[in-house]
PDB file of C-alpha atoms in Angstrom:
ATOM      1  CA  UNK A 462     102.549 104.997  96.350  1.00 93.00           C
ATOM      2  CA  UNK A 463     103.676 103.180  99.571  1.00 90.00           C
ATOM      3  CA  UNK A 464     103.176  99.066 100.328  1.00 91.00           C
ATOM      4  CA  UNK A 465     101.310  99.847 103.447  1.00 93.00           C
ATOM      5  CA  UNK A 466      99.848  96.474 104.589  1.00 94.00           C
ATOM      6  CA  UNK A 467      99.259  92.565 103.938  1.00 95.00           C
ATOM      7  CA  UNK A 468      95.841  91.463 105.793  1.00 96.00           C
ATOM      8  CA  UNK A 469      96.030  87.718 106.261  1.00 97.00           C
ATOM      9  CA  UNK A 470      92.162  85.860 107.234  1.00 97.00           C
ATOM     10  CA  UNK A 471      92.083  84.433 110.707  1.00 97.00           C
ATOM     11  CA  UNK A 472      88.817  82.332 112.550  1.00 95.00           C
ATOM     12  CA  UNK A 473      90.162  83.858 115.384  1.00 97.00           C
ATOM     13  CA  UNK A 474      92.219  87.508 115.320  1.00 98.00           C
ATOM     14  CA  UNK A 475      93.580  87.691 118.593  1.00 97.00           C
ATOM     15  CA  UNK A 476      95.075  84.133 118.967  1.00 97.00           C
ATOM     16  CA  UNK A 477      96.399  85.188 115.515  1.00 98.00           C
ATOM     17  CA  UNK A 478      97.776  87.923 116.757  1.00 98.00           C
ATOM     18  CA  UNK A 479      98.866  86.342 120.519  1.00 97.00           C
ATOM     19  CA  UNK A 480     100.309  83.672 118.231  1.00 98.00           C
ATOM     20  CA  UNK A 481     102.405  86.381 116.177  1.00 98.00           C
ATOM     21  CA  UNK A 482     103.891  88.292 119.193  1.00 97.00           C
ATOM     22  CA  UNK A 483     104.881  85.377 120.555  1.00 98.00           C
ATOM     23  CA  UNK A 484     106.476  83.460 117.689  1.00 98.00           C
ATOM     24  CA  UNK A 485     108.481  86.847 115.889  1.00 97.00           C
ATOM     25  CA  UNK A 486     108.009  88.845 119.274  1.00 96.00           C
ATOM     26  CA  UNK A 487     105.622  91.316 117.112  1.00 97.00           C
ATOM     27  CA  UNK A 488     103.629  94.548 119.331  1.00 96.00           C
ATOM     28  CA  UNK A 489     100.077  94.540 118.666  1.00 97.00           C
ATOM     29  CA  UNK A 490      99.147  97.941 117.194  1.00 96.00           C
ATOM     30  CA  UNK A 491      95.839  98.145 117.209  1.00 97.00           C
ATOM     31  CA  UNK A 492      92.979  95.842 117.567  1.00 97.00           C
ATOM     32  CA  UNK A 493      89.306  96.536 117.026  1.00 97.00           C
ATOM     33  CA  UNK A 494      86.660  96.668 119.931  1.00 96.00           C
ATOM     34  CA  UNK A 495      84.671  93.920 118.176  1.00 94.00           C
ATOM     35  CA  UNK A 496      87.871  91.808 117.787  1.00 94.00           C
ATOM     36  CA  UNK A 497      87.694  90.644 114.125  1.00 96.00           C
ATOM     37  CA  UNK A 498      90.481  93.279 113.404  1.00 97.00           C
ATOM     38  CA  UNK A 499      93.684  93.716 114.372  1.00 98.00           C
ATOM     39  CA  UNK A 500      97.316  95.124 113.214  1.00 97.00           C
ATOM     40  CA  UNK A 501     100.631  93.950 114.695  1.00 97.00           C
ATOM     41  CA  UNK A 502     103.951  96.937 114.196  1.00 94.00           C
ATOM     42  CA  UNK A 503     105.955  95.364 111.828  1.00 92.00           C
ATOM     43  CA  UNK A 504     108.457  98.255 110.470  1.00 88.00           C
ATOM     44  CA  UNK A 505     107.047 100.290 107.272  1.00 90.00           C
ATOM     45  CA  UNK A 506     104.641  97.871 106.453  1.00 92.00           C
ATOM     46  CA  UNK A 507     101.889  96.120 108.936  1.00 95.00           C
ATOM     47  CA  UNK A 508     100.703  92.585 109.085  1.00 97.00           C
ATOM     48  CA  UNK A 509      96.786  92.990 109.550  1.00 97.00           C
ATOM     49  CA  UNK A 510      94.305  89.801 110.767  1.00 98.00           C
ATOM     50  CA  UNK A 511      90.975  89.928 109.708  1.00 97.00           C
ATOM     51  CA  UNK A 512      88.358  87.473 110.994  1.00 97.00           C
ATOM     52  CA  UNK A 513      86.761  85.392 108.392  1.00 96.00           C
ATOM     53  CA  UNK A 514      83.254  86.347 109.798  1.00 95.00           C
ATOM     54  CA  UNK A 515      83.972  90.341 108.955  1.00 95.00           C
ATOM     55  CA  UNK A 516      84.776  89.483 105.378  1.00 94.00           C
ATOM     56  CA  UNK A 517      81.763  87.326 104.689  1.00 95.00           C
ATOM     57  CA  UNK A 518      79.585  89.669 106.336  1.00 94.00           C
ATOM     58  CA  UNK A 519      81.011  91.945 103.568  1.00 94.00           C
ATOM     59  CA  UNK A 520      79.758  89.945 101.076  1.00 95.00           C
ATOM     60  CA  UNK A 521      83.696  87.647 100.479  1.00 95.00           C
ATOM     61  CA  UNK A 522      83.995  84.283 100.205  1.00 92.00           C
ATOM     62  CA  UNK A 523      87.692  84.304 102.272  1.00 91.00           C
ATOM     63  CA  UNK A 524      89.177  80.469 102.050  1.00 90.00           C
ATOM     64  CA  UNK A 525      91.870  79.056 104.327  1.00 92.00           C
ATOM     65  CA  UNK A 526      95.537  78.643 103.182  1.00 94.00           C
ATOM     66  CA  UNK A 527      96.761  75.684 101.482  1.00 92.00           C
ATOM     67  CA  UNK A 528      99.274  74.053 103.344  1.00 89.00           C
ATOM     68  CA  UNK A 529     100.322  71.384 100.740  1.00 89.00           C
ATOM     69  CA  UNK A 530     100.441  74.325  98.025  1.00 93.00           C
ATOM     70  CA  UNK A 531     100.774  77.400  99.248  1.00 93.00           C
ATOM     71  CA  UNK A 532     100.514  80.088  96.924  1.00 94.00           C
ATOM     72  CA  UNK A 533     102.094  82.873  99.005  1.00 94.00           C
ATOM     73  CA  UNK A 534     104.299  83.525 101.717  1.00 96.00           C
ATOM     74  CA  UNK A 535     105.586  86.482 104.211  1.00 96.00           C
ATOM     75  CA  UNK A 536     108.707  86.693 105.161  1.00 96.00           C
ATOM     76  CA  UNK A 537     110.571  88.038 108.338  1.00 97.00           C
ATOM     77  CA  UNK A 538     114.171  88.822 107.821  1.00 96.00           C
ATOM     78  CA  UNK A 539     116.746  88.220 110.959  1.00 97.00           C
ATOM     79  CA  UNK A 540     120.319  87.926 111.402  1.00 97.00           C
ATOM     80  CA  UNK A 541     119.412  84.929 113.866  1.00 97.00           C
ATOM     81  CA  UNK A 542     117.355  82.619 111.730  1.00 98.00           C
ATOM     82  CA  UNK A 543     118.134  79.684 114.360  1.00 98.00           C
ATOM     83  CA  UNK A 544     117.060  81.444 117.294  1.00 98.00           C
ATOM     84  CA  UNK A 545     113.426  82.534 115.368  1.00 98.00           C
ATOM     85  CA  UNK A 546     112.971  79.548 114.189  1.00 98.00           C
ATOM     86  CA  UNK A 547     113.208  77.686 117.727  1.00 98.00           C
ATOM     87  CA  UNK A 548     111.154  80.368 119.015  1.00 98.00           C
ATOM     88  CA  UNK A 549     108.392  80.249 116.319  1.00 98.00           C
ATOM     89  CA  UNK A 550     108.184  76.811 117.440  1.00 98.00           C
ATOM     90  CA  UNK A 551     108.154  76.918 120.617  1.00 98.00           C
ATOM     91  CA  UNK A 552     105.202  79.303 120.059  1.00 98.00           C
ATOM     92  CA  UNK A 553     103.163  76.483 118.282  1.00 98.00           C
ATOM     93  CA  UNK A 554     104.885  76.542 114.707  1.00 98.00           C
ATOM     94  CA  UNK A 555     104.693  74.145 112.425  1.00 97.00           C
ATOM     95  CA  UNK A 556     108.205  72.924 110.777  1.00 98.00           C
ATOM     96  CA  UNK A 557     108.347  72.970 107.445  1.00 97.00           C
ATOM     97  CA  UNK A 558     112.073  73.427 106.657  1.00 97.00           C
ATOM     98  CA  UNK A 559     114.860  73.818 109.209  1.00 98.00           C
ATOM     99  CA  UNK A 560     117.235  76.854 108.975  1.00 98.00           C
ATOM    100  CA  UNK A 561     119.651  75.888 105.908  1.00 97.00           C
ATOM    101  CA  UNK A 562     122.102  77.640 104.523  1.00 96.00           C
ATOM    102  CA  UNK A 563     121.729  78.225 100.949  1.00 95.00           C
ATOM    103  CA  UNK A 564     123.909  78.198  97.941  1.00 94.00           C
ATOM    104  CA  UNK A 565     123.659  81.880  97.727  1.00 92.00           C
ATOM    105  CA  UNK A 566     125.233  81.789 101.524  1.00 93.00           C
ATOM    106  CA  UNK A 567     121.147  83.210 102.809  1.00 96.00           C
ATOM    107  CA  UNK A 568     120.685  81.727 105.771  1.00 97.00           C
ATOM    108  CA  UNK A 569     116.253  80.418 105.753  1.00 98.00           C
ATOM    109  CA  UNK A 570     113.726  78.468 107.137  1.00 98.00           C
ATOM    110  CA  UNK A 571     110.067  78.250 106.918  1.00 98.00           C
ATOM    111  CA  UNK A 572     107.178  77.416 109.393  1.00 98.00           C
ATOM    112  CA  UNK A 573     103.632  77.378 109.154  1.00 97.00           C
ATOM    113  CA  UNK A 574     101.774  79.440 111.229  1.00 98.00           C
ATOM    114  CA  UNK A 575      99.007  78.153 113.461  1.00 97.00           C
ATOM    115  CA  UNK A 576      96.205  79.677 110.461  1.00 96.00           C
ATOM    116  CA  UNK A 577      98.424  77.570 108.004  1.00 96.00           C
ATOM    117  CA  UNK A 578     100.005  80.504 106.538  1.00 97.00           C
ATOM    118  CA  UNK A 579     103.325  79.600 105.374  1.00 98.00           C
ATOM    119  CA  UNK A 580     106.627  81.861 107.084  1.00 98.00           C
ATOM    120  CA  UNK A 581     109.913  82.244 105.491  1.00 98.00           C
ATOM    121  CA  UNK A 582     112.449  83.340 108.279  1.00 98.00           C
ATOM    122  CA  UNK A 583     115.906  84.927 106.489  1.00 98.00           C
ATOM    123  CA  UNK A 584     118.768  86.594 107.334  1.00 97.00           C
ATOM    124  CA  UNK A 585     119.553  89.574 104.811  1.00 96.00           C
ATOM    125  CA  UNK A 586     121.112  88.555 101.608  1.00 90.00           C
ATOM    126  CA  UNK A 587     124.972  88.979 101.504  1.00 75.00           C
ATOM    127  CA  UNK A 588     124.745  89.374 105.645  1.00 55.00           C
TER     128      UNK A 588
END
């Protein structure tokens, strides 16, 4: 069994998706002709949008991410944390933490994206 993808509910998939190529410099790999669907090419595994709309026209209930709790978050993993992070931002991020190097010598920092979804950025462990 592979992880193949994470789909993450948008109101609107393609500024979700404009949003990600811009902020982590993503490729859009497919996006439905309807436009509540959409995959960005994200190595092994993909990072799908899904409009809210589709999934309560399925029948789901889909609710909006917590910003003051999250309970989840993806991360993107970098050997220039800095420079993603300042781009993320300049891409309409939301700080949440500033790159900081932690006691394990990891270099992180986390945003929120513009659905509220919260982004860990990280170099690799031990690099």
């Amino acid at each position: 069994m592979n992880f193949k993808y994470t789909t993450l509910y948008a109101d609107d998939v393609q500024l979700s998706l404009a949003f990600y190529q811009a902020a982590f410099g993503f490729e859009i790999g497919f996006v439905h002709e309807a436009g509540d669907y959409g995959e960005l090419v994200t190595g092994d595994t993909k990072l799908v949008f899904a409009s809210r709309a589709l999934l309560k026209s399925l029948g789901k209930n889909p609710s909006k991410p917590d910003k003051v709790s999250p309970i989840f978050n993806i991360g993107f993993e970098t050997n220039e944390v800095d420079l993603a992070f300042d781009q993320a931002i300049k891409a309409g991020a939301i700080e949440i933490s500033k790159p900081t190097t932690m006691e394990w010598g990891q270099r992180v920092a986390y945003v929120n994206d513009i659905d509220g979804y919260l982004v860990e950025i990280c170099a690799p462990i031990g690099g």
